[in-house]
Every structure is written in structure tokens, then in C-alpha cells.
Coordinates of C-alpha atoms and ligand atoms in Angstrom, one line a residue:
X1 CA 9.1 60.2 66.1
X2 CA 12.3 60.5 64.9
X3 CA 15.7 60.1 67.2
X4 CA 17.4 63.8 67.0
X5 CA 21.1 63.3 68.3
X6 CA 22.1 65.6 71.6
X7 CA 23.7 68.7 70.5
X8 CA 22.5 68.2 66.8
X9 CA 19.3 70.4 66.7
X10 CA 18.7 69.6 62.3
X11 CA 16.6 66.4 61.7
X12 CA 18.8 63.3 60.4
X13 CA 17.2 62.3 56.6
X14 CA 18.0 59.7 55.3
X15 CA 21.1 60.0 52.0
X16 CA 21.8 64.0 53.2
X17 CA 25.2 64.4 54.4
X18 CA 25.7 64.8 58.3
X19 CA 28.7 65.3 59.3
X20 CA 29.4 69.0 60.3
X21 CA 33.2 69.3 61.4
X22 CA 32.9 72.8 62.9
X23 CA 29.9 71.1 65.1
X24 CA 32.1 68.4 66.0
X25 CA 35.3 70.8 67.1
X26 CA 32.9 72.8 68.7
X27 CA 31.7 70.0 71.1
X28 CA 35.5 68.8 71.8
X29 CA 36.5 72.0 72.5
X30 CA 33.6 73.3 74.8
X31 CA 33.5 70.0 76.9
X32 CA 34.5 70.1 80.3
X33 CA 35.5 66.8 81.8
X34 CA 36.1 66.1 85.2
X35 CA 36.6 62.8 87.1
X36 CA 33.2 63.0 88.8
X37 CA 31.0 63.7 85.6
X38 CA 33.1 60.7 83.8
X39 CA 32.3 58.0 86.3
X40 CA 28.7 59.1 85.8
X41 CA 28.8 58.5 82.3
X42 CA 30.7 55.1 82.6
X43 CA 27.7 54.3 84.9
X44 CA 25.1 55.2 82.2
X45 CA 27.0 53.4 79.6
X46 CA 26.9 50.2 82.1
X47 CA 23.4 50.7 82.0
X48 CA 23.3 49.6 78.3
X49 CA 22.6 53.6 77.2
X50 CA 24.6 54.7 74.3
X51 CA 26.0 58.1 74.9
X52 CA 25.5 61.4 73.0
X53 CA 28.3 63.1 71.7
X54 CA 28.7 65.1 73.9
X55 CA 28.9 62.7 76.6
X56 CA 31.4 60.5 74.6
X57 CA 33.8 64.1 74.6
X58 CA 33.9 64.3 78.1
X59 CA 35.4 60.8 78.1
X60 CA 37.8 61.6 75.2
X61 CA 38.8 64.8 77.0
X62 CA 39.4 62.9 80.2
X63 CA 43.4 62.9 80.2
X64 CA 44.3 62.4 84.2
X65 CA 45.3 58.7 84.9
X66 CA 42.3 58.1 87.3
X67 CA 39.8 58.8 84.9
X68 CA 41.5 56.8 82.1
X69 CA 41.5 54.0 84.2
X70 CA 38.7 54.5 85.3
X71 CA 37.2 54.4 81.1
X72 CA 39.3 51.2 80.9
X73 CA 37.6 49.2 83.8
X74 CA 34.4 50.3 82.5
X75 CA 35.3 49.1 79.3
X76 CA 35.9 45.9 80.9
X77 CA 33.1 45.5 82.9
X78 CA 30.8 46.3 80.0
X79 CA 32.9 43.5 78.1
X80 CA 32.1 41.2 80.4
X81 CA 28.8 41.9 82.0
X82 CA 27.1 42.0 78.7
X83 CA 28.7 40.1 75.9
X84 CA 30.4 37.6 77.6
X85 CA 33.9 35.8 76.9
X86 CA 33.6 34.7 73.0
X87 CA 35.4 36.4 69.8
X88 CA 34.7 35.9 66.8
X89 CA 36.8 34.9 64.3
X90 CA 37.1 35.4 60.7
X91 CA 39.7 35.8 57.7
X92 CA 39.9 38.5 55.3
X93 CA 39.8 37.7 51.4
X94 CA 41.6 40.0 49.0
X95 CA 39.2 39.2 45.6
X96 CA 41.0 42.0 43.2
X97 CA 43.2 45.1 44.3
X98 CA 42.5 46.6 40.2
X99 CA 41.2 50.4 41.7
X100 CA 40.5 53.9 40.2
X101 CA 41.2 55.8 43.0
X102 CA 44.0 57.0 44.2
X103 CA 44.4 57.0 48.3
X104 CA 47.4 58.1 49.7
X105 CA 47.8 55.9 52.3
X106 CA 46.7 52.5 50.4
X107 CA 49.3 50.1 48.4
X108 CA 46.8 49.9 45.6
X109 CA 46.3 53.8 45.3
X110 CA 46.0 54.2 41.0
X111 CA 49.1 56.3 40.8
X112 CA 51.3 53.0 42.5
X113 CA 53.0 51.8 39.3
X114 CA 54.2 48.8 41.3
X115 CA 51.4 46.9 42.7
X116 CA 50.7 44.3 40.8
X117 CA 46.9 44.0 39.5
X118 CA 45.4 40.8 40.4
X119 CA 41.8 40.1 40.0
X120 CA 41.4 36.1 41.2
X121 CA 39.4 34.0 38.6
X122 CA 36.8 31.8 39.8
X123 CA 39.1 28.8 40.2
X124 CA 41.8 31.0 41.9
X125 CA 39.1 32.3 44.5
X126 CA 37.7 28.7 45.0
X127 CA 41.4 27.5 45.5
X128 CA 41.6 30.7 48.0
X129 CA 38.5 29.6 49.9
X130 CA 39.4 25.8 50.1
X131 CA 42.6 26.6 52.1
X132 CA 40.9 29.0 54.3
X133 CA 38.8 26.1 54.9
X134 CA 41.3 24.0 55.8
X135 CA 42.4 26.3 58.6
X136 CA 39.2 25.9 59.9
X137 CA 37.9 29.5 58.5
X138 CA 33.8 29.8 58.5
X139 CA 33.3 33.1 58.3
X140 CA 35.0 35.5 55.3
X141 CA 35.6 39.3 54.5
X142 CA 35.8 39.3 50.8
X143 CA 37.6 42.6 50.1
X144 CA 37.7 44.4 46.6
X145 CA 39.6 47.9 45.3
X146 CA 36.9 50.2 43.6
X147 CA 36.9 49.5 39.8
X148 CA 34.1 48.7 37.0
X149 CA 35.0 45.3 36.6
X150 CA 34.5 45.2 40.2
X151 CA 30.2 45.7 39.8
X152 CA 27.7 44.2 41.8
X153 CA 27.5 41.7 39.7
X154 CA 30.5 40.5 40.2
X155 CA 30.3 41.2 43.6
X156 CA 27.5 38.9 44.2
X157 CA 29.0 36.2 41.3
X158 CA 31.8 35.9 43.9
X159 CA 30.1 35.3 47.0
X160 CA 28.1 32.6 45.0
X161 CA 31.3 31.0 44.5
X162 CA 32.4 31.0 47.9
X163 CA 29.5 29.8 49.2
X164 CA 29.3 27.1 46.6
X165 CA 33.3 25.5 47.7
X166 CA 32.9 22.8 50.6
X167 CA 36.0 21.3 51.2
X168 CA 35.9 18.4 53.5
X169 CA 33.9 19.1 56.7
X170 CA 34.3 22.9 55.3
X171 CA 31.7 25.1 54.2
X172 CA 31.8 29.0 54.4
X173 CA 28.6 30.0 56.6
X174 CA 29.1 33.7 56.2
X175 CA 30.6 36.4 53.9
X176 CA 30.9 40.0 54.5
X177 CA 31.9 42.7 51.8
X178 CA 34.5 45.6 52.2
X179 CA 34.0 47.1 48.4
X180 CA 32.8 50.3 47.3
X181 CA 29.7 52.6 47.6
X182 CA 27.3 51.4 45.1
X183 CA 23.6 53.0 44.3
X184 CA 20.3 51.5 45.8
X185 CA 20.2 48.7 42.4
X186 CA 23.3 47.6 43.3
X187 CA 23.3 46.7 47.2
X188 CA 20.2 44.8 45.9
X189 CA 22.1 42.6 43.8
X190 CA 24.3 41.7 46.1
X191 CA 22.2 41.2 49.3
X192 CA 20.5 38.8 46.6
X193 CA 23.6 36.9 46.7
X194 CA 23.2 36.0 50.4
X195 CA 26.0 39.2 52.4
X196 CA 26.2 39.5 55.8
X197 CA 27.4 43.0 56.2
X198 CA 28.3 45.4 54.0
X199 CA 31.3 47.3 55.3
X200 CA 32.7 50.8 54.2
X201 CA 34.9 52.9 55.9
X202 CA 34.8 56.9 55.8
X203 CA 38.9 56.6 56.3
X204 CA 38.5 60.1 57.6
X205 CA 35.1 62.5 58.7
X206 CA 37.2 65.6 58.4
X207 CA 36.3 67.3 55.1
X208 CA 39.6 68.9 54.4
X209 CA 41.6 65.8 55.6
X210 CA 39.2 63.9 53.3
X211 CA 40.2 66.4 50.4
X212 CA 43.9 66.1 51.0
X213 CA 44.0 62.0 51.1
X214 CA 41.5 61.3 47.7
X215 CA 43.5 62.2 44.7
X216 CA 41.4 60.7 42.4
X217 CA 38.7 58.6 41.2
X218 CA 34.7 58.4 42.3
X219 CA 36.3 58.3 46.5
X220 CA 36.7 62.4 46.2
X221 CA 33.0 62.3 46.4
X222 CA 33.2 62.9 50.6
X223 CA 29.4 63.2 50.6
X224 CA 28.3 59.8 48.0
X225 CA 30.4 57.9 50.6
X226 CA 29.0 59.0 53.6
X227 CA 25.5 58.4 52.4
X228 CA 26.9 55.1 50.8
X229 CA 25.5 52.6 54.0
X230 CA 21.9 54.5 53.6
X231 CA 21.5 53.2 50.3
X232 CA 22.7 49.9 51.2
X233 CA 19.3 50.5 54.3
X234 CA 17.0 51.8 51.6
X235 CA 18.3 48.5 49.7
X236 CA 17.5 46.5 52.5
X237 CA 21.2 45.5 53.9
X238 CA 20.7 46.3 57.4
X239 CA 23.5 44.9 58.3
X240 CA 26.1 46.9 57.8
X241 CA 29.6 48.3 58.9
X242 CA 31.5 51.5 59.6
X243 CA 35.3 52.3 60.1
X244 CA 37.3 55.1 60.3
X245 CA 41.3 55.1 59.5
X246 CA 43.1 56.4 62.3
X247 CA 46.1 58.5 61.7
X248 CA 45.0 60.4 59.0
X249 CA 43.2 63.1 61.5
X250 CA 42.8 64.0 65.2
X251 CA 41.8 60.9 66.5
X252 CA 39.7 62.6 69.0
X253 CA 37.5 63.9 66.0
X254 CA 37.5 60.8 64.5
X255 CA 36.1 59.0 67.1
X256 CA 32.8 61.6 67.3
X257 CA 32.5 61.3 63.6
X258 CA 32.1 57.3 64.1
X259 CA 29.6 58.1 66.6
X260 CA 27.8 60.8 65.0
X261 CA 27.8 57.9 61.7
X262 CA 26.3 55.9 64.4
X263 CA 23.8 58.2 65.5
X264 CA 22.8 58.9 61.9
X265 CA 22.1 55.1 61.2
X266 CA 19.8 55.1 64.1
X267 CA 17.9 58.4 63.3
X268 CA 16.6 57.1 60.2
X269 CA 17.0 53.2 60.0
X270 CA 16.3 52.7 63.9
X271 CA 19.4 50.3 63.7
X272 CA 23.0 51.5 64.3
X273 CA 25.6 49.8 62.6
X274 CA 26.9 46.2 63.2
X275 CA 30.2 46.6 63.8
X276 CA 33.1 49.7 63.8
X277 CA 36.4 48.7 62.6
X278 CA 39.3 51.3 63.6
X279 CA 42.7 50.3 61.7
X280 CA 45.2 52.2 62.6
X281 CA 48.8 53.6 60.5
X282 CA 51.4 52.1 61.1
X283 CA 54.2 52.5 58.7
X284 CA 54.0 56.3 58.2
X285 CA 57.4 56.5 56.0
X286 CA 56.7 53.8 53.9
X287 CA 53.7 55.4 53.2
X288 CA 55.3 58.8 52.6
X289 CA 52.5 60.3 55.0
X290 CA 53.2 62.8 57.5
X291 CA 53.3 61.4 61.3
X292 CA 51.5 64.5 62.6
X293 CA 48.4 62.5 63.5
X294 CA 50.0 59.0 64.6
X295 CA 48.0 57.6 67.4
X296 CA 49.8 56.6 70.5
X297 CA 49.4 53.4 71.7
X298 CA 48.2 54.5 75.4
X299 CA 45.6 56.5 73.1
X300 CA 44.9 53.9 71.3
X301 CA 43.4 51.8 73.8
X302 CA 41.9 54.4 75.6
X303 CA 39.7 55.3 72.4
X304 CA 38.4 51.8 71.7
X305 CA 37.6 51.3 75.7
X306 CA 35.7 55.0 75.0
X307 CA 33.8 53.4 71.7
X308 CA 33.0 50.4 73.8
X309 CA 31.5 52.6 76.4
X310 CA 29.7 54.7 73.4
X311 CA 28.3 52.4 71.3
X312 CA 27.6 49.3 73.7
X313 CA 25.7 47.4 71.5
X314 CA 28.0 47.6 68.9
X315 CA 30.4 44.7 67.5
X316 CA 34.3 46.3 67.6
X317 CA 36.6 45.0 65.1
X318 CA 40.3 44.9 65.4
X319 CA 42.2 43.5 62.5
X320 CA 45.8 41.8 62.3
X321 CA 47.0 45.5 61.7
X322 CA 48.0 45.4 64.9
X323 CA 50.6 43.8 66.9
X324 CA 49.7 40.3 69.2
X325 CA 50.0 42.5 72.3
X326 CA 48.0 45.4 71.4
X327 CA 45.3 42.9 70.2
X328 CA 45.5 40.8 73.6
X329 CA 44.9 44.1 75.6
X330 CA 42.2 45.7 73.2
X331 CA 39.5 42.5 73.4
X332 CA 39.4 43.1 77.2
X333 CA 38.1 46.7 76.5
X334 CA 35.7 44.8 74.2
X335 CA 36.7 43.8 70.9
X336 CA 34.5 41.2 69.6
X337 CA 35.9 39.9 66.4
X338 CA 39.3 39.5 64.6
X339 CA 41.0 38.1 62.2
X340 CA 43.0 35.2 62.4
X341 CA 46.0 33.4 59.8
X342 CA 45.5 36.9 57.9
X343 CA 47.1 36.9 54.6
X344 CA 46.8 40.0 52.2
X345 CA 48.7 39.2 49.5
X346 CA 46.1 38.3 46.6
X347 CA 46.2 34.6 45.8
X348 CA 48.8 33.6 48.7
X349 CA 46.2 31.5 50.7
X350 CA 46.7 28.6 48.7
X351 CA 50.2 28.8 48.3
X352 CA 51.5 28.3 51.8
X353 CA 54.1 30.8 51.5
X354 CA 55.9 33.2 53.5
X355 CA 55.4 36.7 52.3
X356 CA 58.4 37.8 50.2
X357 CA 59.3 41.3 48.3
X358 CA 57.7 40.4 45.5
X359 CA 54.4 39.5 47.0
X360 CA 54.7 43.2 48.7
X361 CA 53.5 44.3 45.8
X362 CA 50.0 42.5 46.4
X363 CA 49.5 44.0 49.5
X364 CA 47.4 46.8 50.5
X365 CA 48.9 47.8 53.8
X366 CA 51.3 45.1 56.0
X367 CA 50.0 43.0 58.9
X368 CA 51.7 43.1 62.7
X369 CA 50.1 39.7 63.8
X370 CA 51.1 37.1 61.7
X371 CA 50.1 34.3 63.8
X372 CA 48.2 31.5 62.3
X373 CA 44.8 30.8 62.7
X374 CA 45.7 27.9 65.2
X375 CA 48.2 30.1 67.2
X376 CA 44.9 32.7 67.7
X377 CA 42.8 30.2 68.7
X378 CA 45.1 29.1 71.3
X379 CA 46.3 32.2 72.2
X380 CA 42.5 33.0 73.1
X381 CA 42.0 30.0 75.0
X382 CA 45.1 30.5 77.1
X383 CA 43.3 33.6 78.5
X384 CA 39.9 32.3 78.6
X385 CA 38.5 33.6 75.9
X386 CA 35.5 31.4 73.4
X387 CA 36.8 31.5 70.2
X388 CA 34.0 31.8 68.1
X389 CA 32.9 30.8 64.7
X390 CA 29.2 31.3 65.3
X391 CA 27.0 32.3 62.4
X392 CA 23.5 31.3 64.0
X393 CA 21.3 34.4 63.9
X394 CA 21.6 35.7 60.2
X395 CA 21.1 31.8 59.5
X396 CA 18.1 30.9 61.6
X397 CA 16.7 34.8 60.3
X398 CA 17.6 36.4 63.7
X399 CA 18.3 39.9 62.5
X400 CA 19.4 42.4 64.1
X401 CA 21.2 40.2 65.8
X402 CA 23.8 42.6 67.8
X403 CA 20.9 44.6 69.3
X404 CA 19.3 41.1 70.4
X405 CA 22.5 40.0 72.2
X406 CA 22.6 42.9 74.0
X407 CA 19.2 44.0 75.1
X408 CA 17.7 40.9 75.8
X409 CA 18.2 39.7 79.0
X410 CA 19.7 35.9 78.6
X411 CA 20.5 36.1 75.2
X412 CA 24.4 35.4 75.4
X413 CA 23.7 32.1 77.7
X414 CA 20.7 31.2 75.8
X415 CA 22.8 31.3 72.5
X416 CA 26.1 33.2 72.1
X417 CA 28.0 30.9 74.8
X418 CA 26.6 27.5 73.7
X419 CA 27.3 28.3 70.0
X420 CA 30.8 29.2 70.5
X421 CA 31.2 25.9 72.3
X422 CA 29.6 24.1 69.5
X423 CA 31.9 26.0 66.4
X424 CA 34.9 25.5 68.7
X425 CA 33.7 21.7 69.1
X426 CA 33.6 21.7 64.9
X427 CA 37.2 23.2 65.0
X428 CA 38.5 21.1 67.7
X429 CA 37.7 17.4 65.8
X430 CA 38.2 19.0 62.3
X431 CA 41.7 20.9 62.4
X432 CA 42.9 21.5 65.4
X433 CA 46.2 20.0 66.5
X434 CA 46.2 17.8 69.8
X435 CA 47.8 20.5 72.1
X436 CA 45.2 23.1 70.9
X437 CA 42.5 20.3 71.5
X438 CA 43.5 19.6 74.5
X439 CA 43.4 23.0 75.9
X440 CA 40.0 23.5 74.0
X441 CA 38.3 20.3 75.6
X442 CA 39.7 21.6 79.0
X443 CA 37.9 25.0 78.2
X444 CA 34.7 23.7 76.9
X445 CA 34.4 21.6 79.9
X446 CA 35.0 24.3 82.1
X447 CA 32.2 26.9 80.3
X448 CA 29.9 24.0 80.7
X449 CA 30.8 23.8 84.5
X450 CA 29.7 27.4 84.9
X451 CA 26.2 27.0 82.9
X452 CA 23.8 28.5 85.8
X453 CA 20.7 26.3 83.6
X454 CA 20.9 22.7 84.0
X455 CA 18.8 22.2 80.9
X456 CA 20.6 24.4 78.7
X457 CA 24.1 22.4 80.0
X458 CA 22.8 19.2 78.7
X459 CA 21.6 20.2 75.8
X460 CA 24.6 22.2 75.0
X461 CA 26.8 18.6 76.2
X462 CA 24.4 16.7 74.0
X463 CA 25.4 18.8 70.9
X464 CA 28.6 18.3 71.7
X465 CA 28.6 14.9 71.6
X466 CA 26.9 15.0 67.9
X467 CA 29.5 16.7 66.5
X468 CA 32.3 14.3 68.4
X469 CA 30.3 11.7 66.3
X470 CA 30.5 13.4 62.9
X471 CA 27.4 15.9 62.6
X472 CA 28.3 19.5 61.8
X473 CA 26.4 22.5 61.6
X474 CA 24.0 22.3 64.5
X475 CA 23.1 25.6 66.4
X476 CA 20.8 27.0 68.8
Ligands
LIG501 FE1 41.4 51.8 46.1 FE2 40.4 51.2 48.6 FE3 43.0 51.5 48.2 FE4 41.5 53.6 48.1 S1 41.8 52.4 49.9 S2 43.2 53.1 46.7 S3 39.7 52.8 47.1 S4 41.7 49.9 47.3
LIG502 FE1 26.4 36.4 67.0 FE2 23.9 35.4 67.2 FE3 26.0 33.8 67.2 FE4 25.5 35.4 69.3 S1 24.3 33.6 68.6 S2 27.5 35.0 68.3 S3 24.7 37.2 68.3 S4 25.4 35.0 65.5

């Protein structure tokens, strides 16, 4: 029997549009929230339930302090209790920024005479991937504007090559695509070629919003978006990944149409998406975009702690859009992967460069965290944190694997923590310099300390001690 969302009385199908913005105003509007009713739904959401829609509004309509705090330590407590202390890290890869359409609020919109058009060659991408090795990098976004050179055959030509560059003790174990919608053919070409996820972002679920931001090019098409991550199902990707652009619309609308995405996924594929990404506008002005829905920083955080709460079993991404302190706060609320040593102008891996005016022109928005990948990594141990390069499930055919972690009991000790400890091993001999080793030993030590199995300690330690002596890839 199918799944029928509360408050959404019309069967989900699978490829039919689903998004109904007068539904959605309706249930922000006509939902009450009071302190009371949200601490019932934190405790529902601690309880590993996702929430309806209409539970999830009484928690974005929740505006006195208690309450928000209250959303917050739930967050936190969800955080904890279920997935543990580990974040996963991983790099973006800019592959071309050549693109037919013509978004508002992106550097590579058509109508941007400026931006220069870069599409890396092979050797430039395997020169990309080698220093993104170096850093210590395992896991890879490869991103791509939407344009007909940019197929899925050349999609999937790509991620051969980066799988195919091992540098050293480097080998990419994992790469994820951001690219356009393509038909039911062409997500099977490139899950062919070996993808993690398959990520697209709506930008915005309001219609008219939609209308006003897509100027041109096969984007306008609200509806063959939308419907986009079905095919990629039907095509068998069942991995894949939603976003939603915030400041382009209410943010309080936003954040239903990202569950209401999620509900969708579930209704007919019985899996919700892997993981939600939720950039955020920065830099209205340069942008030339009106302000009028610029998201606060105290909302902000209050929305991800309320999609943490909604979607529990859900990875939350939270890119190097935004600033070291926002990022710091937002993985307590539970963020579980981000990017680190970011660099999004096309080509610039390699080079070793500061970004300068003229690589502006490569970029499609500008990055607030520009620490390195080493300054993450210690940043994140410093407060505790596993930093994670873990890409064990999709390799040992663990699918699925975000529902796994979170429903079955054990699963983080059994795996999640003990392969953190073994890729932050890996990164520790390989390329990390002595002060970030020495505050990673002293962390490792102390997560092995606080293994409740015995066996599972020393097997973890004995790992360990493989990798001190030169083997690599070993995972539970
Ligand atoms: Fe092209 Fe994507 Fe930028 Fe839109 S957001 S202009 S599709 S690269
Ligand atoms: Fe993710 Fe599986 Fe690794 Fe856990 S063990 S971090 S679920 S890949």
C-alpha cells in the first residue's frame, strides 16, 4: 500500500508533479503552534518518526525563544543519540560551467557575457583530481552547468577518469554528480559509470518564484525538474539528492516543499532522498537580486535544526557557502557532511593559487569558508568531531545506507565510528601535518577508549595498526 503524505489526500505517482503551493500556504497559515504541541513533536522526531507537514509547520511557526530552543536541543540530541560524532568530508569539482540556461542568481547564468567558459579536458580534470588527492580528498562532487556537450556520456566519461587517477596513496572512492535532469536512458549511463548520488536542486518549489528566476533554457521546465530524481529511481539511482536555494522565496515554504520532495520520494520509491543541501544567498547586490527573502542567520539555524527534526534519517549538507562560524554551529543541529579546501574556480585545484579578479569570472557563486582541507579537519577535531572520509557501504553493496545507519540499532558503533577512525588513520600518516596528527592520534585514542565492545575496540586498533604499517583501504 502506498504511503499517502498527512494533509495530502491525492495519491503520489511516480514522474507527476507534486508540489501544490496553495496546499502548502494553506498548511503554514492554518497551523497553530504552541510550546506544548512542539515539544511533543520534538519527542516523536527523537523517536526516529519523520514528521508530516504539518507537524514540521508547527515547528517552523514556533517563534517564542523557549520553543526555538527547545527545536535546537532537539536537534542536538537527535545529532547525537542517533548518528554519532563523525562528518563527512568531501570536495566539490567544477567539470565545465558552458550552460543554456539563464538563472538569475548563478555566475554562469547564459546572459553573463563575462564568465569565462571552461570545460576541463581530460588531462586538466586528472591534474584537478591529483591535487585534490594530495589534500587528502576521497570523496568528490563533480559539478557541471546544463549544456549538450555536457551528455551523459560525458558525464559518465568523466567519472571514469576520476576514478581511473591514483596519485600516491590516493584514490577517489566516491563521486557524486550535481548536473542536470536527464531522461530515464541517461541516469542509466551514468549510474553505469559507478555515481554515488545524483544531486539536483529545485532552487525554489514556489511556481511563480520559479517563473521569475529561469529566464531561459530547458530549467523553465518547473515540472521536468521536479520529476527529474524519479527518473533517476526508475533508472535505478536510488541514491539521490535534493536542495533547495534559500533566499529566493519564503524560507518557511521552502522548507515544506523539501519535505513534501521528501515525502514524494518515499511514496513511490519507499526511499527518501540521501541527503538535502540548503545553500543559502549571500551576496544579494552582486547578484542584482532583491533582498526581500534574505534568510536571517537566527533563522537560518533554526530551519536546518527543524529539517534535522523532519527528516531524521536524512544526511544534511552544508557547503563552504557559509561562513566558519555558521558551519561550527550548524553540524551540532546535525549536519553530516561538508566540504572542505573548496575551490570553485574551474581548473584552480592544481594551481595553488589564491582566488584573484580574473578567476571571479570562473566562479559560480563565492565561498565564506576558505579554510583548507587541513584547517577543517582540525577545526573538527578541536571540538570532537570524527572527520570522516568513509565510503564503506555503497562499496561493500550496503545500499540504502542512510536508512541502515539510522534504523538499525548498533549500526553507527558497528561501522560509522570505526570507519571514520580508520579514513582519519589514512589521512593522518598520508597528509596530515604533525600538529593535526597529533591532535588526531589523541582523538582516535580517545574514541577507542569509549568503545562499549571490547571486540569491536581491538579489531578497530588492529586496523589501525595496518594502515600505520602501509595498508590502505580496509573497512568494516
Ligand atoms: Fe546553469 Fe546551473 Fe547556473 Fe542555472 S544554476 S545558470 S543551470 S550552472
Ligand atoms: Fe556512511 Fe556507511 Fe560509512 Fe556509515 S559506514 S559513514 S553509513 S558509508
Amino acid at each position: 500500500m502506498k504511503f499517502i503524505p498527512e494533509h495530502y489526500q491525492i495519491e503520489d505517482h511516480t514522474k507527476q508533479p507534486f508540489i501544490n503551493d496553495d496546499e502548502l500556504w494553506s498548511i503554514l497559515n492554518n497551523t497553530i503552534s504552541t510550546h506544548e504541541r512542539v515539544l511533543e513533536i520534538i519527542d516523536k522526531s527523537l523517536s526516529k518518526k519523520r514528521l508530516s507537514l504539518t507537524e514540521t509547520a508547527v515547528l517552523i511557526n514556533a517563534q517564542d525563544a523557549a520553543s526555538v530552543e527547545a527545536i535546537k536541543a532537539g536537534a542536538r540530541q537527535l545529532k547525537k543519540n542517533v548518528y554519532g560524532n563523525r562528518i563527512v568530508l568531501f570536495a566539490p569539482l567544477y567539470v565545465g560551467n558552458r550552460c543554456i540556461n539563464n538563472c538569475l542568481y548563478c555566475g554562469f547564468r547564459s546572459s553573463n557575457k563575462e564568465a569565462e567558459r571552461i570545460t576541463l579536458t581530460d588531462n586538466e580534470v586528472i591534474q584537478e583530481v591529483e591535487a585534490l588527492e594530495e589534500q587528502g580528498q576521497k570523496r568528490l562532487i563533480l559539478v557541471y552547468g546544463e549544456h549538450p556537450q555536457y551528455d551523459a556520456k560525458f558525464i559518465a566519461h568523466t567519472v571514469d577518469v576520476v576514478y581511473g587517477v591514483k596519485k600516491n596513496h590516493g584514490a577517489i572512492r566516491r563521486v557524486n554528480i550535481n548536473a542536470a535532469p536527464l531522461d530515464i536512458e541517461g541516469f542509466k549511463i551514468v549510474k553505469a559509470a559507478g555515481i554515488g548520488t545524483y544531486q539536483i536542486f529545485q532552487e525554489t518549489y514556489n511556481h511563480t518564484a520559479y517563473q521569475q528566476y529561469h529566464k531561459g533554457g530547458k530549467k523553465m521546465d518547473y515540472d521536468y525538474r521536479l520529476t527529474a530524481l524519479d527518473r533517476a529511481q526508475e533508472a535505478g539511482i536510488d541514491d539521490v539528492g535534493i536542495g533547495a536555494l534559500f533566499g529566493l522565496y519564503d524560507w518557511r515554504f521552502e522548507l515544506l516543499g523539501l519535505v513534501r520532495h521528501t515525502n514524494h520520494l518515499e511514496a513511490c520509491f519507499q526511499v527518501g532522498p540521501h541527503t538535502i543541501s540548503f545553500p543559502r544567498i549571500q551576496n544579494f547586490s552582486e547578484e542584482k537580486l532583491s533582498n526581500q527573502y534574505r534568510v536571517s542567520d537566527d533563522d537560518f539555524l533554526k530551519l536546518i535544526a527543524i529539517l534535522r527534526l523532519a527528516v531524521p534519517y536524512t544526511g544534511l549538507i552544508l557547503t563552504a557557502r557559509e561562513s566558519e562560524r555558521i558551519r561550527n554551529e550548524a553540524i551540532q543541529y546535525g549536519v553530516s557532511q561538508i566540504d572542505g579546501g573548496t575551490k570553485l574556480e574551474l581548473g584552480t585545484y592544481s594551481q595553488n593559487e589564491p582566488t584573484n579578479d580574473q578567476n571571479l569570472h570562473r566562479e559560480q557563486f563565492q565561498i565564506n569558508d576558505n579554510r583548507s582541507l587541513s584547517e577543517i579537519i582540525e577545526g573538527l577535531i578541536e571540538q570532537e568531531f570524527l572527520p570522516s572520509f568513509c565510503t564503506a557501504c555503497y562499496r561493500q553493496g550496503r545500499t540504502g545506507e542512510h536508512f541502515m545507519e539510522f534504523s538499525i540499532p548498533g549500526f553507527i558503533k558497528r561501522y560509522c565510528t570505526p570507519n571514520a577512525i580508520l579514513t582519519l588513520s589514512e589521512y593522518l600518516c598520508d597528509y596530515a601535518t604533525p600538529q593535526v596528527a597529533e591532535k588526531g592520534w589523541a582523538l582516535i585514542n580517545k574514541e577507542l577508549a569509549a568503545f562499549d565492545n571490547d571486540d569491536m575496540r581491538q579489531q578497530t586498533a588492529d586496523k589501525v595498526a595496518l594502515i600505520k604499517q602501509g595498508q590502505r583501504d580496509i573497512y568494516f
